[in-house]
PDB file of C-alpha atoms and ligand atoms in Angstrom:
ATOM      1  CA  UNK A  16       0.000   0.000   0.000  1.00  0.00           C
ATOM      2  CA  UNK A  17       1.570   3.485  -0.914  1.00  0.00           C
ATOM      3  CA  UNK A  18       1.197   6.654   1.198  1.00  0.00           C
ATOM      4  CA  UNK A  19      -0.018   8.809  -1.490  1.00  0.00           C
ATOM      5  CA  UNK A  20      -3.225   9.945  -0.442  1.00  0.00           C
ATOM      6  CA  UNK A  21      -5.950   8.147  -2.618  1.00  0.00           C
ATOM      7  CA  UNK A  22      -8.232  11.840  -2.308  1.00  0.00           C
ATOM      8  CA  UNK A  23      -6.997  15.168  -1.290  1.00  0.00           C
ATOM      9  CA  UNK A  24      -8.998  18.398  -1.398  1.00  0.00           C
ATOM     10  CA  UNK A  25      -7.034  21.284  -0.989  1.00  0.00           C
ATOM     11  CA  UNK A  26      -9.059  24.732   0.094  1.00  0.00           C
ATOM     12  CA  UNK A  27     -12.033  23.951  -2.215  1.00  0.00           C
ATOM     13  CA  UNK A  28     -14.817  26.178  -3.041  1.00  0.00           C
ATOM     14  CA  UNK A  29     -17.719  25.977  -4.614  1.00  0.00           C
ATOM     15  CA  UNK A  30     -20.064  28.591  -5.712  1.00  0.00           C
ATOM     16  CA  UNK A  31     -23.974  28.056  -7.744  1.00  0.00           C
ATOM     17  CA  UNK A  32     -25.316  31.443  -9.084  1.00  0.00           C
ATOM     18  CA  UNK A  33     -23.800  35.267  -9.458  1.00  0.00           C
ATOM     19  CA  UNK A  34     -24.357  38.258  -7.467  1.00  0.00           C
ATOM     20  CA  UNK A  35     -27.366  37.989  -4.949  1.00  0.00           C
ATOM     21  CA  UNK A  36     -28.013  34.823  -5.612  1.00  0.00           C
ATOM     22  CA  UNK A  37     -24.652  33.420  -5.078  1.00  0.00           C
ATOM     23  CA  UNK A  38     -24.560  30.453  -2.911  1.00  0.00           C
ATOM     24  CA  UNK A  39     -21.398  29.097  -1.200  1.00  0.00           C
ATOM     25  CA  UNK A  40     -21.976  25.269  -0.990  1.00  0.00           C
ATOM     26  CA  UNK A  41     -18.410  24.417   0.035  1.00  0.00           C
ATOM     27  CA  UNK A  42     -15.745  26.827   1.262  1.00  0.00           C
ATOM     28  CA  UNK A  43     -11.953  26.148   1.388  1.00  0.00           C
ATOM     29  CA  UNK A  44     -12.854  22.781   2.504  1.00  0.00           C
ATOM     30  CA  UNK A  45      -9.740  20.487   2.870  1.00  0.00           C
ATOM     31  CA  UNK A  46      -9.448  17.185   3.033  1.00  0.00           C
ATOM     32  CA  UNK A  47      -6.987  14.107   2.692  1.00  0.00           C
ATOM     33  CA  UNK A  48      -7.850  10.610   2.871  1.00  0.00           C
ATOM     34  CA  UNK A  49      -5.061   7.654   2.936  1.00  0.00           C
ATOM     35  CA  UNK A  50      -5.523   4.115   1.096  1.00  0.00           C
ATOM     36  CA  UNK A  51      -7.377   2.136   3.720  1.00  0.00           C
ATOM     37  CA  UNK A  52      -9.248   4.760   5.444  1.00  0.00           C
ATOM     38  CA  UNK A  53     -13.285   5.122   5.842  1.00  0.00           C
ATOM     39  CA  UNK A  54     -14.084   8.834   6.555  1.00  0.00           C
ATOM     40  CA  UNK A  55     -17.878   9.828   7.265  1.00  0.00           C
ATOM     41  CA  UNK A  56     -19.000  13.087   6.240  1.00  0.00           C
ATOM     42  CA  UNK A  57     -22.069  14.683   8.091  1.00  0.00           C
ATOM     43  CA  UNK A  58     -23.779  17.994   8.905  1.00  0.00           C
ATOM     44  CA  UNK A  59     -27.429  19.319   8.044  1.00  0.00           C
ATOM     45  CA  UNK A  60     -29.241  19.445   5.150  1.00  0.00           C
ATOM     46  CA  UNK A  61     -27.987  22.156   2.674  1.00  0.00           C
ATOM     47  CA  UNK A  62     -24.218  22.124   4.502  1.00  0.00           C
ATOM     48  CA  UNK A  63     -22.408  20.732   1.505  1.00  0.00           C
ATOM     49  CA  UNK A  64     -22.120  17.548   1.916  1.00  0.00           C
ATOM     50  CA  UNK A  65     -23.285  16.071  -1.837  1.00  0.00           C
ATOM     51  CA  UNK A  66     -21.216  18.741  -3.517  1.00  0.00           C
ATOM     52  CA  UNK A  67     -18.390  17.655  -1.702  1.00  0.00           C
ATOM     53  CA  UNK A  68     -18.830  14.073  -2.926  1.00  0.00           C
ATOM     54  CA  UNK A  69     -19.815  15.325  -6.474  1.00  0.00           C
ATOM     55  CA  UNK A  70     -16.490  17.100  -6.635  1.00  0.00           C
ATOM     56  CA  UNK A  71     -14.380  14.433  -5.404  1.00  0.00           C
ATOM     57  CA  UNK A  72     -16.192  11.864  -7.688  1.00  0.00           C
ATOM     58  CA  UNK A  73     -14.520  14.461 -10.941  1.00  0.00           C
ATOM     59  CA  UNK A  74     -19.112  15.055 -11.692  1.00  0.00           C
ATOM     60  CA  UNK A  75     -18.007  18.768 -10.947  1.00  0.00           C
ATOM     61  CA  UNK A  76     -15.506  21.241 -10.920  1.00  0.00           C
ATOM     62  CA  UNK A  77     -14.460  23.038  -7.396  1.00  0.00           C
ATOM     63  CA  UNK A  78     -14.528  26.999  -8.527  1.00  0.00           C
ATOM     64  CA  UNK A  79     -11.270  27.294  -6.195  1.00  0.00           C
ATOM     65  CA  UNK A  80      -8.594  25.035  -4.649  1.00  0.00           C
ATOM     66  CA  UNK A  81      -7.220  21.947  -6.080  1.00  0.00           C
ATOM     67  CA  UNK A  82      -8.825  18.026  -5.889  1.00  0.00           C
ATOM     68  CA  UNK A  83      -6.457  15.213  -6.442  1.00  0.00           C
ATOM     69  CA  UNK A  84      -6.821  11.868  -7.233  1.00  0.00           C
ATOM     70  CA  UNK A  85      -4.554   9.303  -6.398  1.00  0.00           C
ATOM     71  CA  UNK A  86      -1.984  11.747  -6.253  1.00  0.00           C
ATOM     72  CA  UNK A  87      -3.111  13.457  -9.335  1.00  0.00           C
ATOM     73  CA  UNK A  88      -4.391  16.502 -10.068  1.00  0.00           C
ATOM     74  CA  UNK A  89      -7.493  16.761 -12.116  1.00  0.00           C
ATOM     75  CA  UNK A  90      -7.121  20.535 -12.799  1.00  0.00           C
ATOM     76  CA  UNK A  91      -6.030  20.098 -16.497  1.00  0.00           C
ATOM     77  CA  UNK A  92      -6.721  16.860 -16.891  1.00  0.00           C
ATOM     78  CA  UNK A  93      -8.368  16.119 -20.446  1.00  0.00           C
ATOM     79  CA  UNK A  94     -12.916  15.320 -20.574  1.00  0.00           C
ATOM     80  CA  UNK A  95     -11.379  11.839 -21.443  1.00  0.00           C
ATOM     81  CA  UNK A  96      -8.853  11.724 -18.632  1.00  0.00           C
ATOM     82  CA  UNK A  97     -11.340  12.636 -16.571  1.00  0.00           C
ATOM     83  CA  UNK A  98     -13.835   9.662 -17.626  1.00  0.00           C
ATOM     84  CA  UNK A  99     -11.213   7.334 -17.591  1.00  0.00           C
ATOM     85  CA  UNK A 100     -10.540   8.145 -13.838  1.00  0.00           C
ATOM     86  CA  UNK A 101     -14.158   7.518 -12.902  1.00  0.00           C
ATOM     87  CA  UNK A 102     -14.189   4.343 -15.001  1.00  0.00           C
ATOM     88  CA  UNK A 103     -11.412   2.263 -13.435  1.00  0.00           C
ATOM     89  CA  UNK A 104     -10.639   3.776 -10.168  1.00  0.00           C
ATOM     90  CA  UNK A 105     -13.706   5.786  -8.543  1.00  0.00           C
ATOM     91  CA  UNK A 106     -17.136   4.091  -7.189  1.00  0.00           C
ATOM     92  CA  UNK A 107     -20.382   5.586  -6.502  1.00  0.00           C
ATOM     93  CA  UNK A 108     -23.086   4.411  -3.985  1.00  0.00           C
ATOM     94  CA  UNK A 109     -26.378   6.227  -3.818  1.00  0.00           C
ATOM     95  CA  UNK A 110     -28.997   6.197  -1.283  1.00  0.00           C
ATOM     96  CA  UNK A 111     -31.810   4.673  -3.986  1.00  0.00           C
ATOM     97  CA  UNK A 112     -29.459   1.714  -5.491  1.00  0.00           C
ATOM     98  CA  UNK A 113     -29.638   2.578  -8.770  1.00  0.00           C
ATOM     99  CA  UNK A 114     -29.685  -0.410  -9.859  1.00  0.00           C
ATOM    100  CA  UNK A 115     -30.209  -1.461 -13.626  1.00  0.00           C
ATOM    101  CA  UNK A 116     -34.340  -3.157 -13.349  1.00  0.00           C
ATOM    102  CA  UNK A 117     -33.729  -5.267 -16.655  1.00  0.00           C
ATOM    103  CA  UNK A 118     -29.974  -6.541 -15.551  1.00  0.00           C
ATOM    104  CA  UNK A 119     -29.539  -9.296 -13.143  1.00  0.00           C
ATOM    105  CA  UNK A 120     -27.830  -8.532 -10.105  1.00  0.00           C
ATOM    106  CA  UNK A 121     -24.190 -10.296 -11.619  1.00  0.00           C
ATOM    107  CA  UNK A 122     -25.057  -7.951 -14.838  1.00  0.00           C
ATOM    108  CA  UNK A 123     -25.366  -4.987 -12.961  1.00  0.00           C
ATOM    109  CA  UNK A 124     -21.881  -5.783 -10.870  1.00  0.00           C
ATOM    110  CA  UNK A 125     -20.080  -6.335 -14.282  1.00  0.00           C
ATOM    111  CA  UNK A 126     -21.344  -3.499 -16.499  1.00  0.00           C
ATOM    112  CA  UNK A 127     -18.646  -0.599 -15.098  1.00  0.00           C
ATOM    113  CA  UNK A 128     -16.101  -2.960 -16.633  1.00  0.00           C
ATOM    114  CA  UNK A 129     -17.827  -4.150 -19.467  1.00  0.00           C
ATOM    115  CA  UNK A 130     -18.275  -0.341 -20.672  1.00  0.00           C
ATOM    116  CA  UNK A 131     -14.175   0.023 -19.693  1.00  0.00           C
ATOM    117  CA  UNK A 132     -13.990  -2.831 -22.756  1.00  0.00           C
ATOM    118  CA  UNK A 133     -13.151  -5.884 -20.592  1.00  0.00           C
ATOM    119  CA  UNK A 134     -14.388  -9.069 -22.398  1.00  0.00           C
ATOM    120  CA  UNK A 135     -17.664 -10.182 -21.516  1.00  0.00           C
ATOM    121  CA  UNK A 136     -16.446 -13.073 -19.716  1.00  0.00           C
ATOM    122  CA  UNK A 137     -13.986 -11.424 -17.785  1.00  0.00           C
ATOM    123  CA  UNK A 138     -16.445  -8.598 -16.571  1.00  0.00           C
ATOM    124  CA  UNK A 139     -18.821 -11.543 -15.853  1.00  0.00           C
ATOM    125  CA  UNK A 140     -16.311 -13.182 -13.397  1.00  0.00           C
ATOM    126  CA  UNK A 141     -15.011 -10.041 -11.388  1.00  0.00           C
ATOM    127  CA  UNK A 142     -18.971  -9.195 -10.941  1.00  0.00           C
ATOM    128  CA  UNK A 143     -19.716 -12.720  -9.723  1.00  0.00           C
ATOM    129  CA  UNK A 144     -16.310 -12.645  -7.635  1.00  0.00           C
ATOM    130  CA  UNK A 145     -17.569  -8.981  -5.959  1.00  0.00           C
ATOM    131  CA  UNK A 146     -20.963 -10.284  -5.181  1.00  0.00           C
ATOM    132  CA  UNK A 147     -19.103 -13.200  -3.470  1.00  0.00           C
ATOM    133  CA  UNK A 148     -17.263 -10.917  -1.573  1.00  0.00           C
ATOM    134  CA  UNK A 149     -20.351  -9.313  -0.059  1.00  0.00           C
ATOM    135  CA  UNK A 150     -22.323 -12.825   0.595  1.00  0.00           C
ATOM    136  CA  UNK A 151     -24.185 -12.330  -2.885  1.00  0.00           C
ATOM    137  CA  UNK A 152     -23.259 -14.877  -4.777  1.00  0.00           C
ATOM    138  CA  UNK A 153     -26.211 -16.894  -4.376  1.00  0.00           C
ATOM    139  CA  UNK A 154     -28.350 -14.105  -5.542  1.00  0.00           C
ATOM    140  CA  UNK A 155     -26.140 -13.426  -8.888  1.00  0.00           C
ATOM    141  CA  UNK A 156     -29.365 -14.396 -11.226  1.00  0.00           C
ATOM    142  CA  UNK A 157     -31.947 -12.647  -9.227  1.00  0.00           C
ATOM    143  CA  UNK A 158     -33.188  -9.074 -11.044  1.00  0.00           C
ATOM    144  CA  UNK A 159     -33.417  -6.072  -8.477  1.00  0.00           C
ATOM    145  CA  UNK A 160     -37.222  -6.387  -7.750  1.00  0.00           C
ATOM    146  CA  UNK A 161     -36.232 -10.222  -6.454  1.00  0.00           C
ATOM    147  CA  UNK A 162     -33.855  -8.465  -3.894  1.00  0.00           C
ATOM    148  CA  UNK A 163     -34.608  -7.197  -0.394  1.00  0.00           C
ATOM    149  CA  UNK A 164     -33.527  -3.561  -0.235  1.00  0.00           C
ATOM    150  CA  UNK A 165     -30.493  -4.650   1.957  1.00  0.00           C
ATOM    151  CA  UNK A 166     -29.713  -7.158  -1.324  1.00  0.00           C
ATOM    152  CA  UNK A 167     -30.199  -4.352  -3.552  1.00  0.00           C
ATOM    153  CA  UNK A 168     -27.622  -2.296  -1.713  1.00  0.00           C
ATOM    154  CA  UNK A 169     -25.055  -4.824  -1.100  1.00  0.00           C
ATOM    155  CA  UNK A 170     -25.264  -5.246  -4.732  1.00  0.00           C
ATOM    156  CA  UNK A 171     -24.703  -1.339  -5.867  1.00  0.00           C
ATOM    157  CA  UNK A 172     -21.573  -1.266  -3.289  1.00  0.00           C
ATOM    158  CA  UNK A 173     -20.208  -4.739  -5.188  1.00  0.00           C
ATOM    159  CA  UNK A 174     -21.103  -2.461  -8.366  1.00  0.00           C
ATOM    160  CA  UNK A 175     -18.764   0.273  -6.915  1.00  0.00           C
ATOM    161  CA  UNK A 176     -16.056  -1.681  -5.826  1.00  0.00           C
ATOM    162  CA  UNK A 177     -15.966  -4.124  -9.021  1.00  0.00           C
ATOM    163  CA  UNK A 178     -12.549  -3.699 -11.083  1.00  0.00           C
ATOM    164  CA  UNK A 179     -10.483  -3.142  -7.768  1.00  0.00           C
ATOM    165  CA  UNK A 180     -11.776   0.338  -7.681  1.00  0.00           C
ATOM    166  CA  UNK A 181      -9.725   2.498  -4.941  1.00  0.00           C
ATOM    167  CA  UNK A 182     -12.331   5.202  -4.520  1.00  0.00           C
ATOM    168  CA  UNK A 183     -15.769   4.712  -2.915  1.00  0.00           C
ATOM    169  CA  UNK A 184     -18.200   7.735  -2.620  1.00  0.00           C
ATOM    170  CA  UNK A 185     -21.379   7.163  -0.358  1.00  0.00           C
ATOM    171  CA  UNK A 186     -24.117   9.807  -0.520  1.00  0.00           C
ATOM    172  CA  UNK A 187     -26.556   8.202   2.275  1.00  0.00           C
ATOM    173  CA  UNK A 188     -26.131   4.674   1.451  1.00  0.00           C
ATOM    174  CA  UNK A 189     -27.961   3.180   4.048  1.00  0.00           C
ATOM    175  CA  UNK A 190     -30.571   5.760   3.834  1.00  0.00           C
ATOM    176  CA  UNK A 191     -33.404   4.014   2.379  1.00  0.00           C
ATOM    177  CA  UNK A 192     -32.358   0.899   4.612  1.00  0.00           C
ATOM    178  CA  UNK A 193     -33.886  -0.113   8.370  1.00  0.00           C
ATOM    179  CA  UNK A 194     -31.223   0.081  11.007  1.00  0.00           C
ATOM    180  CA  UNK A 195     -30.134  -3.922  11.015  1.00  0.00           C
ATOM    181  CA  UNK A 196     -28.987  -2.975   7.045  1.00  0.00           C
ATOM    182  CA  UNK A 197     -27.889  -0.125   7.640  1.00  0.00           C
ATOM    183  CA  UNK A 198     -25.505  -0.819  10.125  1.00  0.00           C
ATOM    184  CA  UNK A 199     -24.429  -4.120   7.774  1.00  0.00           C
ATOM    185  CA  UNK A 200     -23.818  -1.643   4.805  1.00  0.00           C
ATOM    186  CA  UNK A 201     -21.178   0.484   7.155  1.00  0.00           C
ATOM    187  CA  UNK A 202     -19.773  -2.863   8.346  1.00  0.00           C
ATOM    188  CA  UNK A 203     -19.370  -3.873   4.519  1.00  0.00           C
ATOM    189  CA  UNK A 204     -17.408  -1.126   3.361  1.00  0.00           C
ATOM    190  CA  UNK A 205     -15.663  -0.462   6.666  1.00  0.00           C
ATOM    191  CA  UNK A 206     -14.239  -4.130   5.971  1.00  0.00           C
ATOM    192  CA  UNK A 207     -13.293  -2.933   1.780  1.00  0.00           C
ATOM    193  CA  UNK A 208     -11.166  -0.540   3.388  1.00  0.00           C
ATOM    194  CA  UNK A 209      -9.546  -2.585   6.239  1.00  0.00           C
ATOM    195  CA  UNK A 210      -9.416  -5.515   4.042  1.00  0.00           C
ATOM    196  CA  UNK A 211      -8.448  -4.460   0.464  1.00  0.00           C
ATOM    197  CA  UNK A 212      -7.065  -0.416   1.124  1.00  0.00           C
ATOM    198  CA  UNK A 213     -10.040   1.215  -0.259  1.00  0.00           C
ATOM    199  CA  UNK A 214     -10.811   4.891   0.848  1.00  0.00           C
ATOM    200  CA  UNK A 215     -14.636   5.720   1.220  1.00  0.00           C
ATOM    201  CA  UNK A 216     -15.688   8.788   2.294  1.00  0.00           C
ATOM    202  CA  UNK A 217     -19.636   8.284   3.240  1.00  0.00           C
ATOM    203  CA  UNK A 218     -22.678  10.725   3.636  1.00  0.00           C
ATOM    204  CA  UNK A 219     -24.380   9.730   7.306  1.00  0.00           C
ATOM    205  CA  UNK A 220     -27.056  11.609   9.079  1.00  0.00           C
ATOM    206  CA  UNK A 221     -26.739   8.810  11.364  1.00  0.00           C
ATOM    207  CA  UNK A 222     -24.171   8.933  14.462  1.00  0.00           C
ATOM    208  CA  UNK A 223     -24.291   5.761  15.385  1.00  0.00           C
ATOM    209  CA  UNK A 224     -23.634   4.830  11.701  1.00  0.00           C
ATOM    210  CA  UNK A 225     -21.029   7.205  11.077  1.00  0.00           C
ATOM    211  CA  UNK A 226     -19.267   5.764  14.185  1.00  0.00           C
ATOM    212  CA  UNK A 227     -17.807   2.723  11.617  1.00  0.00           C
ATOM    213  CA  UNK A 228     -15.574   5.292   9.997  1.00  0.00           C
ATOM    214  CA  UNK A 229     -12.134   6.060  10.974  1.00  0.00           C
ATOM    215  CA  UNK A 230     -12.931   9.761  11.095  1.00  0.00           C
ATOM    216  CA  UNK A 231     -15.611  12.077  11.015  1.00  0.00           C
ATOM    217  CA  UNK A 232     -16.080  15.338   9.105  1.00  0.00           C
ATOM    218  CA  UNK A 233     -18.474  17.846   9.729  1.00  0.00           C
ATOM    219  CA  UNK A 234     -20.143  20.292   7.437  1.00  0.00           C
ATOM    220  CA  UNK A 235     -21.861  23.404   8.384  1.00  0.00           C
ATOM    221  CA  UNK A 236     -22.663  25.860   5.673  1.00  0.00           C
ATOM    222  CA  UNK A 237     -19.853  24.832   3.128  1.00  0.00           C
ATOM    223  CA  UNK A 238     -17.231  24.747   5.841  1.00  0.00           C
ATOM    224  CA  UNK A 239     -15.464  21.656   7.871  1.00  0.00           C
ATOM    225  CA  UNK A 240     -16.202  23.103  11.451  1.00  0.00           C
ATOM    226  CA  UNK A 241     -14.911  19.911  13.173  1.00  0.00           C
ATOM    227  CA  UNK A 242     -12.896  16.521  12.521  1.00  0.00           C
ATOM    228  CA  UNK A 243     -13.213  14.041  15.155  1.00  0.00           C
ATOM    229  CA  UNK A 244      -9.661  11.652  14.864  1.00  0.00           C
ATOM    230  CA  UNK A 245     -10.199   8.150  15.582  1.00  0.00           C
ATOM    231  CA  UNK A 246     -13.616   7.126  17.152  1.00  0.00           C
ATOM    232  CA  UNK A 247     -14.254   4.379  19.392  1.00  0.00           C
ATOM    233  CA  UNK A 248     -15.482   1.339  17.197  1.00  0.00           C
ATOM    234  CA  UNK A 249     -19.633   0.665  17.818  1.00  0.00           C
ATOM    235  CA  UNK A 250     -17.974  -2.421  19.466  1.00  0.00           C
ATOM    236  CA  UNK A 251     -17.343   0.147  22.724  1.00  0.00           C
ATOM    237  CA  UNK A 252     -20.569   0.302  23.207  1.00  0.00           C
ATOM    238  CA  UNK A 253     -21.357  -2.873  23.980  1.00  0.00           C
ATOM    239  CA  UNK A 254     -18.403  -2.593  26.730  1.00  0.00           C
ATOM    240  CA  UNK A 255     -20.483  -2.765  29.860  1.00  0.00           C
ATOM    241  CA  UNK A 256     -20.275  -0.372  33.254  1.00  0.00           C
ATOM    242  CA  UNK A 257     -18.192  -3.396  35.151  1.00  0.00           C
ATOM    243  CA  UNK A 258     -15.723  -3.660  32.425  1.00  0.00           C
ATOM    244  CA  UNK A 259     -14.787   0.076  32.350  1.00  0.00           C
TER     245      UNK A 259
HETATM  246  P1  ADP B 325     -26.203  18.765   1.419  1.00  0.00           P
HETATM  247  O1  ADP B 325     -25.790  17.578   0.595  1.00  0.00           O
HETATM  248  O2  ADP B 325     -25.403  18.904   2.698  1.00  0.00           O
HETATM  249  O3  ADP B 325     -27.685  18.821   1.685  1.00  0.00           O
HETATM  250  P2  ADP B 325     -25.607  20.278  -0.952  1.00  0.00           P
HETATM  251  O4  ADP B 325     -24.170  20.029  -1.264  1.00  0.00           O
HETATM  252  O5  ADP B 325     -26.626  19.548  -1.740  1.00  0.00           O
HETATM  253  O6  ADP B 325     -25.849  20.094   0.609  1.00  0.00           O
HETATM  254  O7  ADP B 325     -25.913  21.823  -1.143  1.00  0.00           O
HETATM  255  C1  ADP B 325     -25.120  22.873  -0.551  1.00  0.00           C
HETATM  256  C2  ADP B 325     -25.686  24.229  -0.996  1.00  0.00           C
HETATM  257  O8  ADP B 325     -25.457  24.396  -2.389  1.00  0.00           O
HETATM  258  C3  ADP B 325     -27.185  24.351  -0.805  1.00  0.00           C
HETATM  259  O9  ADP B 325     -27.481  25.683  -0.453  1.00  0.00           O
HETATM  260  C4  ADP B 325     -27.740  24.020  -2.168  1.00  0.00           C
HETATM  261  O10 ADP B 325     -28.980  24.649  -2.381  1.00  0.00           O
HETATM  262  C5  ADP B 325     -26.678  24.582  -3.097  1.00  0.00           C
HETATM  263  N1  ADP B 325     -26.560  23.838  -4.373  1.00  0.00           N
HETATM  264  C6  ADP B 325     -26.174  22.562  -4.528  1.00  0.00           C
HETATM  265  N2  ADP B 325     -26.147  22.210  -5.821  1.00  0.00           N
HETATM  266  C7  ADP B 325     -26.551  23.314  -6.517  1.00  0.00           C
HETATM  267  C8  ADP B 325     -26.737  23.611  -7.906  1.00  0.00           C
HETATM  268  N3  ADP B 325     -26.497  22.702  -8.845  1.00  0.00           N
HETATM  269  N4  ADP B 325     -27.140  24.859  -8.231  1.00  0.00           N
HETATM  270  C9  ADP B 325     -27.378  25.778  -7.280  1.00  0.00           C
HETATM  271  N5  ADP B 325     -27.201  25.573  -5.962  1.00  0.00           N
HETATM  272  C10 ADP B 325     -26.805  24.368  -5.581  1.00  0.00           C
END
């Protein structure tokens, strides 16, 4: 594992609209995040907290500061460049799956790769070996509507992490899940990054949930106004008074 830092945001900005109806969704916000490391992002609705993701994920452009990928910078880097860098090393998660309805789950897994021009076969094996990974495999065949919602989301994150992707971007993934999935979605790509040195930085509302990450981040009106280091794993809680 190298120590280049798999995302860095240096003092980035972003602005919507000119003159009065300029909004500030994310000022100098900096950020670095090292292969292996889970970061969750929170803070209230209208803080930042998508456009942050959106401009890591190269969907946007910061209007100031610098975003680096894997060490490199995408200021300057070419449309294609660009494309290429969301193909093969960045993942997205949303909150609603967005899953494919007319693709079985294993199709769904190996499209990213299949539209990066891996053979057919080839895609079809990493997507089977990804669902595997997250206790899927048995449900490879099954179309999205045959899934629980858990299913369906342990499927999209399999979709994102296909292809040994390094970069995982949550926005609310276990938002449309009950708390028993929710926590298991955290616990699934807490174990991507411990496991196989993936960075996620992850979208919680939920403190509890955003206790699975190695840091926390929080938002308030476009600005980081507090990092926790290192929490205390949601294994501490179960630590009893008598133990302490
Ligand atoms: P959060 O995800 O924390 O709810 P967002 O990043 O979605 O916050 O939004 C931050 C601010 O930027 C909000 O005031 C929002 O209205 C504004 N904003 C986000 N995207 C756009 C856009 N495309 N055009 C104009 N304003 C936007």
């Amino acid at each position: 594992m190298s120590n280049t830092p798999i995302l860095e945001l240096r003092a980035v900005s972003k602005s919507y609209g000119r003159g009065d109806a300029e909004v500030h969704a994310l000022r100098e916000v900096s950020l670095t995040t090292g292969a292996g490391e889970m970061v969750a992002v929170m803070g209230p609705s209208g803080s930042g907290k998508s456009t942050l993701l959106t401009i890591a994920g190269t969907l946007e452009d910061p209007t100031t500061g610098d975003v680096l990928v894997g060490g490199q910078p995408l200021a300057g880097m070419s449309r294609h460049g660009k494309a290429r860098l969301r193909r093969q090393t960045i993942g997205y998660v949303f909150q609603d799956f967005n899953l494919l309805p007319g693709l079985t789950a294993a199709e769904n897994v190996s499209l990213p790769l299949e539209l990066d021009g891996l053979s057919a076969r080839k895609a079809r094996l990493a997507g089977l070996r990804a669902l595997d990974g997250l206790g899927l495999g048995e449900r490879s065949g099954h179309y999205p509507d045959q899934l629980s919602g858990g299913e369906r989301q342990r499927v999209a994150i399999a979709r994102a992490m296909v292809g040994e992707r390094r970069l995982l971007l949550a926005d609310e993934p276990s938002g449309a899940l009950d708390s028993a999935n929710g926590e298991a979605v955290m616990r699934l790509l807490h174990g991507a990054c411990k496991n196989r040195g993936m960075t996620a930085v992850v979208v919680t509302h939920d403190a509890q949930l955003a206790s699975w990450a190695d840091r926390v981040v929080f938002l308030r009106d476009g600005r980081i106004t507090d990092q926790t280091g290192p929490v205390p794993g949601p294994e501490s809680l179960l630590v009893t008074e008598s133990d302490k």
